[in-house]
Tab-separated table of C-alpha atoms and ligand atoms in Angstrom:
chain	number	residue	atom	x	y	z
A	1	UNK	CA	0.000	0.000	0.000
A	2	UNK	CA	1.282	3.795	-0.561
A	3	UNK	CA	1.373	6.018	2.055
A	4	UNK	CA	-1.060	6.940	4.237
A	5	UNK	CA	-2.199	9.909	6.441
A	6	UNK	CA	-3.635	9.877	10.040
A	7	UNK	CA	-5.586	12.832	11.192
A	8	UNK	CA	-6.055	13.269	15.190
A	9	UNK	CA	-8.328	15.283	16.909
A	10	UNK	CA	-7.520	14.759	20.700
A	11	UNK	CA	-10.426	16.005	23.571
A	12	UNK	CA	-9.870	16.549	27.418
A	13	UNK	CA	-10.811	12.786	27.623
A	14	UNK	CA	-11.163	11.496	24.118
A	15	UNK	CA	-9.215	11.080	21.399
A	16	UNK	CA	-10.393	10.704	17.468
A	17	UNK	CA	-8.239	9.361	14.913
A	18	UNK	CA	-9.243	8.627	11.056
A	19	UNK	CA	-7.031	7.216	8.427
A	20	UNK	CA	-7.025	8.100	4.768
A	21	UNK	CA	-5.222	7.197	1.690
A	22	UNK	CA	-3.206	9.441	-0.324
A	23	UNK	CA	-6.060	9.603	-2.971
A	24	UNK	CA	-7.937	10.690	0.521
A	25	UNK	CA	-10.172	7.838	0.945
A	26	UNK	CA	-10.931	7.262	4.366
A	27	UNK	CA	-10.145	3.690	5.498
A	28	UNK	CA	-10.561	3.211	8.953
A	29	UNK	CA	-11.588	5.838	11.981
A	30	UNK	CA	-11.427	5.241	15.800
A	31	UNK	CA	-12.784	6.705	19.173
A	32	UNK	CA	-11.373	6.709	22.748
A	33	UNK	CA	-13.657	7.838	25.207
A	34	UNK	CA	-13.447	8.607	29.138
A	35	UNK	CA	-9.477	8.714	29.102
A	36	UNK	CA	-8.128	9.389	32.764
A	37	UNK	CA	-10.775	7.736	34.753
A	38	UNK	CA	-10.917	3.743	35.513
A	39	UNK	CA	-13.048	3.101	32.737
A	40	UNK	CA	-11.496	4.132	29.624
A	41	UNK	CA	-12.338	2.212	26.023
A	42	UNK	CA	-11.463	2.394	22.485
A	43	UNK	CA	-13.526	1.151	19.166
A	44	UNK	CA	-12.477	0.900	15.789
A	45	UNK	CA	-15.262	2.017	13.164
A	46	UNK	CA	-16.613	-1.563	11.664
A	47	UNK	CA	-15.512	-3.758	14.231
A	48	UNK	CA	-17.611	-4.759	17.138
A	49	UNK	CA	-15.361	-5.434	19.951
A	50	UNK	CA	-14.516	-2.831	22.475
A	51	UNK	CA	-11.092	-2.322	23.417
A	52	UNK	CA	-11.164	-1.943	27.059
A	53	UNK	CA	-8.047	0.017	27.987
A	54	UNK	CA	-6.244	0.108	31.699
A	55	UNK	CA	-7.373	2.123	34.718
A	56	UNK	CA	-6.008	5.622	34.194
A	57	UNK	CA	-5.227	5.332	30.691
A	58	UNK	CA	-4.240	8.349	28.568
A	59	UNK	CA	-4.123	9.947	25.254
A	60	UNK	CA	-0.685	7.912	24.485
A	61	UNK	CA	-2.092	4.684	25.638
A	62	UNK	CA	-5.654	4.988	23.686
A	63	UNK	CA	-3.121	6.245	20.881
A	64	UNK	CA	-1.262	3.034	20.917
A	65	UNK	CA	-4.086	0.667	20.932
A	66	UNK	CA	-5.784	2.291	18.493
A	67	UNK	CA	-2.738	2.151	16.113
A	68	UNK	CA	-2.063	-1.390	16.804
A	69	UNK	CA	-5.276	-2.732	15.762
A	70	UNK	CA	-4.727	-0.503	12.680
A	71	UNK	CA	-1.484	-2.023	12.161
A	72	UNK	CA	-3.245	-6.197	13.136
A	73	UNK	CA	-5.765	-4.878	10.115
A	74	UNK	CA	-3.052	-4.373	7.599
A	75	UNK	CA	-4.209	-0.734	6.837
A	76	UNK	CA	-1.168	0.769	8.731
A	77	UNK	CA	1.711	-1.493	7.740
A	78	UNK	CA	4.144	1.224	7.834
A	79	UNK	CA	4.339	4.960	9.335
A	80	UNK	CA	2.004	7.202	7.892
A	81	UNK	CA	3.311	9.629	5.063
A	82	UNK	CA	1.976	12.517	7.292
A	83	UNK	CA	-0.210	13.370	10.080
A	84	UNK	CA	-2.827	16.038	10.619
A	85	UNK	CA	-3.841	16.896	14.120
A	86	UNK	CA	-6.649	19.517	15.265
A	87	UNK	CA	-5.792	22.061	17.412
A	88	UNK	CA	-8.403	24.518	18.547
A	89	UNK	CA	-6.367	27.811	18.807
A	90	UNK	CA	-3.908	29.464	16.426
A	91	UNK	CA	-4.209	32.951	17.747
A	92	UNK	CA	-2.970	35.418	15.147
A	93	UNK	CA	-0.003	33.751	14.579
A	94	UNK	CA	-1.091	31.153	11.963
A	95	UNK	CA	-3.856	31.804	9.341
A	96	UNK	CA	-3.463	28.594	7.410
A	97	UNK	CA	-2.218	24.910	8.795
A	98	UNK	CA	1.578	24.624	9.726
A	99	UNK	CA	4.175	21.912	9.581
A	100	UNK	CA	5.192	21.287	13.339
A	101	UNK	CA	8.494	21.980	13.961
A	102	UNK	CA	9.512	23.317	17.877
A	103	UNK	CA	8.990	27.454	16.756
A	104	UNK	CA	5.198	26.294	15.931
A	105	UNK	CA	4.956	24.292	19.231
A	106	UNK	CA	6.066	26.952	21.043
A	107	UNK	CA	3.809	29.208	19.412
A	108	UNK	CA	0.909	26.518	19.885
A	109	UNK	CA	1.862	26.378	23.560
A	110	UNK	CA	2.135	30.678	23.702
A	111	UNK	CA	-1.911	30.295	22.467
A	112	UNK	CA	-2.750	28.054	25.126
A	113	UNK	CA	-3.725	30.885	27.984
A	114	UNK	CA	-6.531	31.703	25.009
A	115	UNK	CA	-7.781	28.031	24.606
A	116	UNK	CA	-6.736	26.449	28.369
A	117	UNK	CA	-9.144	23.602	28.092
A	118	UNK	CA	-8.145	22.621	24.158
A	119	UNK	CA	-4.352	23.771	23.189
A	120	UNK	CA	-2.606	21.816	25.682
A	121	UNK	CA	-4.384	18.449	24.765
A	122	UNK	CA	-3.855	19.068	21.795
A	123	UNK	CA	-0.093	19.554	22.403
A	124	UNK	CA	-0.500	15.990	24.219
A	125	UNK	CA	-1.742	14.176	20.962
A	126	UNK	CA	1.359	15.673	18.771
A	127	UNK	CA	3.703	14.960	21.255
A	128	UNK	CA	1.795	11.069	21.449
A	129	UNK	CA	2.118	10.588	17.742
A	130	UNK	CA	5.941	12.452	17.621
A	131	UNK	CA	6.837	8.852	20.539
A	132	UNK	CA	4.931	6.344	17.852
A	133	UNK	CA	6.448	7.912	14.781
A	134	UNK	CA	9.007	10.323	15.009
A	135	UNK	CA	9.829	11.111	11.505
A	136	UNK	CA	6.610	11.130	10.385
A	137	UNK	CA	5.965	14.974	9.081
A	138	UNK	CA	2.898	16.579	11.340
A	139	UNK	CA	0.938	19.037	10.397
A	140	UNK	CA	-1.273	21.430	12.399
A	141	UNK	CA	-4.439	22.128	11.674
A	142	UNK	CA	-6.128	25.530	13.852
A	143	UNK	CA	-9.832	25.973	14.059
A	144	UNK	CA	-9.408	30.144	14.326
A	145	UNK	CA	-7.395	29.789	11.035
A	146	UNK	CA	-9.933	30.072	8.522
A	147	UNK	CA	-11.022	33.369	10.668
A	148	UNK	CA	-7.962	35.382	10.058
A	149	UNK	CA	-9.225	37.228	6.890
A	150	UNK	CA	-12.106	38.859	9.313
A	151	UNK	CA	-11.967	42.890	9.290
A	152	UNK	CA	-10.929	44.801	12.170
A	153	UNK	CA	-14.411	46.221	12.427
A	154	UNK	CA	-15.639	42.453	12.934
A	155	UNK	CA	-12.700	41.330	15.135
A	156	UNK	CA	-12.831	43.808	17.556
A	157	UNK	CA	-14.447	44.227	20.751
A	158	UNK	CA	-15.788	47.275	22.223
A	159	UNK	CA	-13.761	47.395	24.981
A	160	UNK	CA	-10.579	49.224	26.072
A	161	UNK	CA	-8.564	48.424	22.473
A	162	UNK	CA	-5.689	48.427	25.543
A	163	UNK	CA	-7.019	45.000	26.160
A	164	UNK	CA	-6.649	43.460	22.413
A	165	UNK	CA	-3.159	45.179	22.861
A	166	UNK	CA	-1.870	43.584	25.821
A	167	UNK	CA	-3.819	40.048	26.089
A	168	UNK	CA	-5.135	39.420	22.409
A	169	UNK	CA	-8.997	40.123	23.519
A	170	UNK	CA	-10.869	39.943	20.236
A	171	UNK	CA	-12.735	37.543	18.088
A	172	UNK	CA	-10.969	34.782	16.657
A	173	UNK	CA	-13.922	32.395	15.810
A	174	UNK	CA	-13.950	28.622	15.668
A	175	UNK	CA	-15.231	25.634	13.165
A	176	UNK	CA	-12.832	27.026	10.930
A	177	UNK	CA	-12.120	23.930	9.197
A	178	UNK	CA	-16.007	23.392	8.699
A	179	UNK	CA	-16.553	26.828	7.623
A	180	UNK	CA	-14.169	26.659	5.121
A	181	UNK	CA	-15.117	22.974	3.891
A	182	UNK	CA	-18.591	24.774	3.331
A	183	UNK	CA	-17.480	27.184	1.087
A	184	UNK	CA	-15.704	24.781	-0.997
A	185	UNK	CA	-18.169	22.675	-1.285
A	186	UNK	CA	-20.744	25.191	-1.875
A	187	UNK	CA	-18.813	26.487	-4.885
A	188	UNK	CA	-18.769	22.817	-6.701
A	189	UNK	CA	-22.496	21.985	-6.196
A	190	UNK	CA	-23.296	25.802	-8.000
A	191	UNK	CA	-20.806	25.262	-10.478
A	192	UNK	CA	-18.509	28.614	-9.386
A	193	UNK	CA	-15.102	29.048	-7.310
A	194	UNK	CA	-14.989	29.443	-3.969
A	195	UNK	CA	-13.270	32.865	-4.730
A	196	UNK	CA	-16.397	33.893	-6.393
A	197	UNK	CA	-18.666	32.603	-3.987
A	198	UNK	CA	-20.596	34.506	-1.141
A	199	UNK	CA	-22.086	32.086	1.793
A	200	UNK	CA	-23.289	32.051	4.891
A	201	UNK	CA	-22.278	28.771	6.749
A	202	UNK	CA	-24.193	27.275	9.692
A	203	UNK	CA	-22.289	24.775	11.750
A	204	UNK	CA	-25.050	23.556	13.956
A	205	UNK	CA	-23.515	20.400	16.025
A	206	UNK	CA	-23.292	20.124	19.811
A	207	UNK	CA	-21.206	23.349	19.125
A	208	UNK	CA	-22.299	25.589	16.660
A	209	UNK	CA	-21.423	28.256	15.165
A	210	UNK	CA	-22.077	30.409	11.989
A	211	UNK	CA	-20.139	32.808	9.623
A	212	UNK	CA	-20.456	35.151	6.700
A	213	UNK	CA	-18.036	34.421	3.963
A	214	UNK	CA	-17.418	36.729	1.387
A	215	UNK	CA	-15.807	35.613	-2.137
A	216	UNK	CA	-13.833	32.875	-0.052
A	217	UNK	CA	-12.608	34.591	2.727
A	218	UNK	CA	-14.132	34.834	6.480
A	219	UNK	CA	-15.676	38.110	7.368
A	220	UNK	CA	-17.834	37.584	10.588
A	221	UNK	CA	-18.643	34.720	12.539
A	222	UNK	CA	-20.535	33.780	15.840
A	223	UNK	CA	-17.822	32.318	17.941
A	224	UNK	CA	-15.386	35.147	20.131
A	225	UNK	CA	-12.402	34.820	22.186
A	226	UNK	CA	-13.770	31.642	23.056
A	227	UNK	CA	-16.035	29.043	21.792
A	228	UNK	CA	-18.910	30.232	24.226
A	229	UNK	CA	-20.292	33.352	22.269
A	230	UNK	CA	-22.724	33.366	19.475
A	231	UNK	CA	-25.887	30.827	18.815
A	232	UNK	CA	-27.699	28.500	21.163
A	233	UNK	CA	-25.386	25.249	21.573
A	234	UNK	CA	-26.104	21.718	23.247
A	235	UNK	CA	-24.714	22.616	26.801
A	236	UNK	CA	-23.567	26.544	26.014
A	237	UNK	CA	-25.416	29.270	26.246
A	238	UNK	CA	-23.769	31.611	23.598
A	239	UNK	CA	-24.834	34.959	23.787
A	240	UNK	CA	-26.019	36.738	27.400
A	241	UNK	CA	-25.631	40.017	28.739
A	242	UNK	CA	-22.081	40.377	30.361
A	243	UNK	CA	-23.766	42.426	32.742
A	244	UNK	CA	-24.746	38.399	34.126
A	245	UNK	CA	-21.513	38.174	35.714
A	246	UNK	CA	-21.954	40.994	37.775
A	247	UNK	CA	-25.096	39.582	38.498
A	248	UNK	CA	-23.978	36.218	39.528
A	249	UNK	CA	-21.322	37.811	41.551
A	250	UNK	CA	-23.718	39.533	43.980
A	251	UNK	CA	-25.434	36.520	44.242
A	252	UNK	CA	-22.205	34.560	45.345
A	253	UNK	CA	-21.591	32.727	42.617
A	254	UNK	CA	-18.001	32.918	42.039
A	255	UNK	CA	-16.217	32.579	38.182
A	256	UNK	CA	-15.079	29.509	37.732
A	257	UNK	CA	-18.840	28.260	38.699
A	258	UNK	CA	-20.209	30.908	36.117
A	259	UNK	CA	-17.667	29.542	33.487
A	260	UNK	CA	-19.136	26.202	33.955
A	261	UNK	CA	-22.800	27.359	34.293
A	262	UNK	CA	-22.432	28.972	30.814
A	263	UNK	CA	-20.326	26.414	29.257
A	264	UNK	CA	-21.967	22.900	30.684
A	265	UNK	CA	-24.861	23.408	32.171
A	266	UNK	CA	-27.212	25.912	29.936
A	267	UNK	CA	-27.950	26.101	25.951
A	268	UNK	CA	-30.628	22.951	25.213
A	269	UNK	CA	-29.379	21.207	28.139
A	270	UNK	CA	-29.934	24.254	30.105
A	271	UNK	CA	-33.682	25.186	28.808
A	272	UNK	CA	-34.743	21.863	28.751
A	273	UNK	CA	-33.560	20.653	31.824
A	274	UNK	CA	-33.639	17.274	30.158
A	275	UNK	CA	-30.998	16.587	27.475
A	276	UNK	CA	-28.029	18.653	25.479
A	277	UNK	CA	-29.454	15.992	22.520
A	278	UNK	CA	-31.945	17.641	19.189
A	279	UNK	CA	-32.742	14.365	18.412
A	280	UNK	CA	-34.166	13.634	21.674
A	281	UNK	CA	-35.216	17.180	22.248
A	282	UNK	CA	-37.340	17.015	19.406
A	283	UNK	CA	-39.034	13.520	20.509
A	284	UNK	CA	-39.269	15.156	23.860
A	285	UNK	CA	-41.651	17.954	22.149
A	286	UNK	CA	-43.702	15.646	20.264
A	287	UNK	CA	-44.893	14.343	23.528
A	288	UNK	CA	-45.338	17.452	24.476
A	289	UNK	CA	-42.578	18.207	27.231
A	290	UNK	CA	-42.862	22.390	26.930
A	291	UNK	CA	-39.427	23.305	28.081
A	292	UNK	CA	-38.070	20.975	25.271
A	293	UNK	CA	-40.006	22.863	22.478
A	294	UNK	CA	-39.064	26.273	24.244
A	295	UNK	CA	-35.338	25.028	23.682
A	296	UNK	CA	-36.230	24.355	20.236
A	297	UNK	CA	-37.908	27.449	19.694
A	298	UNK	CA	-34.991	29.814	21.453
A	299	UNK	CA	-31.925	28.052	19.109
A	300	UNK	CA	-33.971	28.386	15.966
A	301	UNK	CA	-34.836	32.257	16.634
A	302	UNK	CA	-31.117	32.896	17.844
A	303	UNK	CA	-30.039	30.901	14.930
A	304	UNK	CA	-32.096	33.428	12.480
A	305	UNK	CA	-31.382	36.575	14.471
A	306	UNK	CA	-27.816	35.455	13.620
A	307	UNK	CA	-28.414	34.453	9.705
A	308	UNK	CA	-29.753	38.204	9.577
A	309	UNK	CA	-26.869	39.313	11.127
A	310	UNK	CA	-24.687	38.043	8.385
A	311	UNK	CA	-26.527	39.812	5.324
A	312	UNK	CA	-24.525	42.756	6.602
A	313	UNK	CA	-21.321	41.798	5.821
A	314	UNK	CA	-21.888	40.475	2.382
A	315	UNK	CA	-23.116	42.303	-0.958
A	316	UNK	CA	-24.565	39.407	-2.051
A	317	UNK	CA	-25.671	35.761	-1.209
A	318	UNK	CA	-24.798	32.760	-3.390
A	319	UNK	CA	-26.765	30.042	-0.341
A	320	UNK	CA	-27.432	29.749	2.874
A	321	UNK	CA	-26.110	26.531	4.007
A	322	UNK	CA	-26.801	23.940	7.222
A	323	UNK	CA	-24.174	21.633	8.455
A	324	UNK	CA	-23.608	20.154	11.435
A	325	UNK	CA	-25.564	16.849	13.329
A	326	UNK	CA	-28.451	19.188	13.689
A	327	UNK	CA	-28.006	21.394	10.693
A	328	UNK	CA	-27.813	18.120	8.510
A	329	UNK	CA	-30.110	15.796	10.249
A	330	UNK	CA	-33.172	18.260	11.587
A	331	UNK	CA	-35.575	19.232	8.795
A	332	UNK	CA	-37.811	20.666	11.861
A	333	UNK	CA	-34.670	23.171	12.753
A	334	UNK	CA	-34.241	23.740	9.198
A	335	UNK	CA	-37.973	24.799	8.815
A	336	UNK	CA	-38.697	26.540	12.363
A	337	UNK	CA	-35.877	28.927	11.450
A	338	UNK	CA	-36.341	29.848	8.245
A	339	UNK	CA	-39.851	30.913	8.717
A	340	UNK	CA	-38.507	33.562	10.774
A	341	UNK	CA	-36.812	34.913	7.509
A	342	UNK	CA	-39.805	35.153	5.317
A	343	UNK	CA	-39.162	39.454	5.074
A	344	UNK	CA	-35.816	38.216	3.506
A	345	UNK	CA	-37.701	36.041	0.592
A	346	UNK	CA	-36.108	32.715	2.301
A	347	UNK	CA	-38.550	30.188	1.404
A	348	UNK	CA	-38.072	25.617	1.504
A	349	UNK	CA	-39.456	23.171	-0.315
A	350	UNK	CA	-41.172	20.804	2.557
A	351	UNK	CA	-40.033	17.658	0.418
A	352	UNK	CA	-36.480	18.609	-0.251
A	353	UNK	CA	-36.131	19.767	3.015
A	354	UNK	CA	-37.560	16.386	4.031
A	355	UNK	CA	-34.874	14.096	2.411
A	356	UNK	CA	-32.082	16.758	3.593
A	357	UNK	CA	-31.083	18.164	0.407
A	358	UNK	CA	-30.088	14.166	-0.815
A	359	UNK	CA	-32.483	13.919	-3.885
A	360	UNK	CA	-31.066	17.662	-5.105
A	361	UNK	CA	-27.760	17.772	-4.970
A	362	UNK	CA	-27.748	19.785	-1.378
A	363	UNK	CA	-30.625	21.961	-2.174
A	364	UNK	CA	-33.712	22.638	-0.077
A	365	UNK	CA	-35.158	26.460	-1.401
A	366	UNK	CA	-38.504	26.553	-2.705
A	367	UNK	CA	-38.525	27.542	-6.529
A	368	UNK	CA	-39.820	31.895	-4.895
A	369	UNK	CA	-37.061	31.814	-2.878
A	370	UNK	CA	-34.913	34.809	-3.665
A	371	UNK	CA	-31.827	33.063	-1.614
A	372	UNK	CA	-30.336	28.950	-2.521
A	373	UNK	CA	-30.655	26.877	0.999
A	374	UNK	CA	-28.081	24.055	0.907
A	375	UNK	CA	-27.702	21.012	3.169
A	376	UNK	CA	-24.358	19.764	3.203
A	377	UNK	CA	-22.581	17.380	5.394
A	378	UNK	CA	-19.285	18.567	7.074
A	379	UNK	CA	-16.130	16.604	6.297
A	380	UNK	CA	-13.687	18.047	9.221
A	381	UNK	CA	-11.211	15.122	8.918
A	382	UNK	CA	-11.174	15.212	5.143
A	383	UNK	CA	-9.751	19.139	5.305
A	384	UNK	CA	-7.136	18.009	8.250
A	385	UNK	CA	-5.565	15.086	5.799
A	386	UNK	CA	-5.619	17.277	2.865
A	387	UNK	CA	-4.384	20.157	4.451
A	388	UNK	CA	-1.516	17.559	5.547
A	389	UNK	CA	-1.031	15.948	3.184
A	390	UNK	CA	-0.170	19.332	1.269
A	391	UNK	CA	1.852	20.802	4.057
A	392	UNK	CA	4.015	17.662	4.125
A	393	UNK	CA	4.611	16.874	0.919
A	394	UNK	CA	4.496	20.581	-1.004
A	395	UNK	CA	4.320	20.160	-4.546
A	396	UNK	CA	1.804	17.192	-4.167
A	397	UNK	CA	-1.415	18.690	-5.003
A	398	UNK	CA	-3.586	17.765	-1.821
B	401	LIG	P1	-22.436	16.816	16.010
B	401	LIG	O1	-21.792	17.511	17.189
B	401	LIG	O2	-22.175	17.494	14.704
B	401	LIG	O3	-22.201	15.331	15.978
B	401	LIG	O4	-24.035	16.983	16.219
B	401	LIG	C1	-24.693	16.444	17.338
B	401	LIG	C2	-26.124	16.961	17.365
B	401	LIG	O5	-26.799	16.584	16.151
B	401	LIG	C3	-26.942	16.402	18.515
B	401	LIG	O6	-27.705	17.433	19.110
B	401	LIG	C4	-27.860	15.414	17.805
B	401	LIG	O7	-29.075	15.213	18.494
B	401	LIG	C5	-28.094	16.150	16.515
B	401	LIG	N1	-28.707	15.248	15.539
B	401	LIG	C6	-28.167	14.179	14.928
B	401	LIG	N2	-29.105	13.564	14.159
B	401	LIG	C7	-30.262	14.277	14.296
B	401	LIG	C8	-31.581	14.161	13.770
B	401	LIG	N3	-31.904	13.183	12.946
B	401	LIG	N4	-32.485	15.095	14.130
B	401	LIG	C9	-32.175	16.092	14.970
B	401	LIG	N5	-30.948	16.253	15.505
B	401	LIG	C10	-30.000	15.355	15.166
């Protein structure tokens, strides 16, 4: 077999690997889950047994096993020719995906005080592929990258500009690698470039997160300084009034309580009281649980309050388009929001929208609609081993 190339995406306690050819044909993926407590596992995609891992097991260990039943398969019978890793925070230091070397983990670790709970696990996955295969050329991948073309006038907070001086306090935005998967794709199904093509993309997962992109290039987006801001998410809250904290505080509730409040306990999870889950959300509303449909009925109005917030930074609108578990999956979500965009001539076609945009190449509009509505399914992975595959081997068209 030629070469290959591994992407990782490693979480607090998880760890995601896929592996692709070079012709970028995915042939195997694998999941650890609950790393660092006594009941870590791993599975391969496709094969039913569970790969119970030791009490206390980390991101090297789930690494290892995962590898080795790669390498028992015969899809990994040598190092890979390069691998992509994730990593959630690139600061302003790198606008497109960089080959490691120790100036880039340096800079990787001088962006972890602006990503605390992602940059330094992701640091932990490069340095647990660098002990498995140490000349293999890595590549990393930044979520904020794709965000780097955003204007000043969309970057910037209204605060003291003192504080974007001294500590980097502005928007940097996330789902970059979505985003910008979106507009790609987006430009083959209409038959244009993405250079020529004008989108607003809606990542709506258990994070979500949409942005305006102009001609090809970023030029607002939902996400801040953090991944908290912006639309309704599964257990976030995105957008409140900072005048909450304050709040909070006279009511004793101190920050790092407020930080997880706003980060794990509110969003769907939060209004429902019952589940950070659409899917279930939705089945919960059917039966007519109320807080369940008010959760559905609060993301889909923040979710078009936020689509109308994007016409402003474009001069024109090639499609609206839904990624995403929910953004892919819910026709409901699809539907509820839109109608709240009638005044902009956004109309669906029930049926399309039904089969998710699968019997029309991606599109749901109704034949009045004055905008395209496109449903089309993220590919995160896909962008990392390209984007690695590139870095690594320049000259090899990715
Ligand atoms: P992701 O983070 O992209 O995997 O998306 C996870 C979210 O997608 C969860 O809220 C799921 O409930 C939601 N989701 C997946 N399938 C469906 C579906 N058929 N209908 C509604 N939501 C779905």
């Amino acid at each position: 077999m030629e070469g290959t190339i591994l992407v990782v995406n490693c979480g607090s306690s998880s760890l995601k690997i896929a592996l692709f050819d070079e012709q970028l044909n995915k042939l195997a993926s694998g999941l650890a889950e609950r790393l660092g407590t006594d009941d870590g596992f791993a599975t391969v995609k496709g094969r039913a047994e569970r790969i119970e891992l030791a009490a206390g097991a980390d991101h090297q260990d789930a690494l290892n096993a995962l590898v080795a039943v790669l390498q028992d398969s015969g899809l990994l019978d040598a190092a890979p020719a390069a691998i992509g890793h994730r990593v959630v925070h690139g600061g302003e230091t790198f606008r497109a995906a960089a080959l490691i070397n120790e100036d880039v983990l340096d800079a990787i670790k001088d962006c972890a005080s602006l990503a605390p709970l992602h940059n330094p696990v992701n640091l932990t996955g490069i340095e647990a592929t660098t002990a498995l295969f140490p000349s293999t050329p890595q590549v990393a991948v930044f979520d904020t990258a794709f965000h780097q073309t955003l204007p000043r006038k969309a970057y910037l907070y209204a605060v003291p500009l003192q504080l974007y001086k001294d500590w980097g306090v502005r928007r940097y935005g996330f789902h970059g690698t979505s985003h910008q998967f979106m507009a790609n794709e987006a430009a083959r199904i209409l038959g244009k470039t993405p250079a020529t093509t004008s989108i607003i993309s809606a990542h709506l997962g258990n994070g979500c997160s949409i942005t305006a992109i102009r001609d090809g290039n970023s030029v607002d987006t939902s996400m801040g300084l953090t991944p908290l801001e912006g639309l309704v998410m599964g257990t976030r809250s995105g957008d409140v009034d900072p005048g909450l904290f304050d709040f909070l505080a006279q009511k004793g509730v101190d920050s790092r309580e407020v930080h997880r409040l706003l980060n794990n306990d509110s969003g769907l999870l939060g209004l429902s009281g019952q589940t950070n889950d659409m899917r279930s959300l939705c089945e919960l509303a059917d039966h007519g649980h109320e807080p369940s449909q008010t959760a559905i009925d609060v993301f889909c109005f923040r979710l078009a309050r936020y689509i109308g917030a994007m016409m402003a930074s474009l001069n024109r609108l090639d499609a609206l388009v839904f990624t995403g578990g929910i953004g892919e999956n819910s026709s409901l979500v699809r539907e509820k929001t839109l109608a709240h965009l009638s005044l902009f001539g956004f109309t669906i076609d029930d049926e399309l929208n039904n089969h998710h945009g699968s019997i029309s190449d991606g599109h749901i509009e109704g034949a009045d609609s004055r905008f395209r509505v496109l449903v089309i399914p993220t590919n995160e992975e896909l962008v990392i081993a390209r984007e690695a595959l590139a870095s690594a081997r320049p000259g090899i068209p990715g």
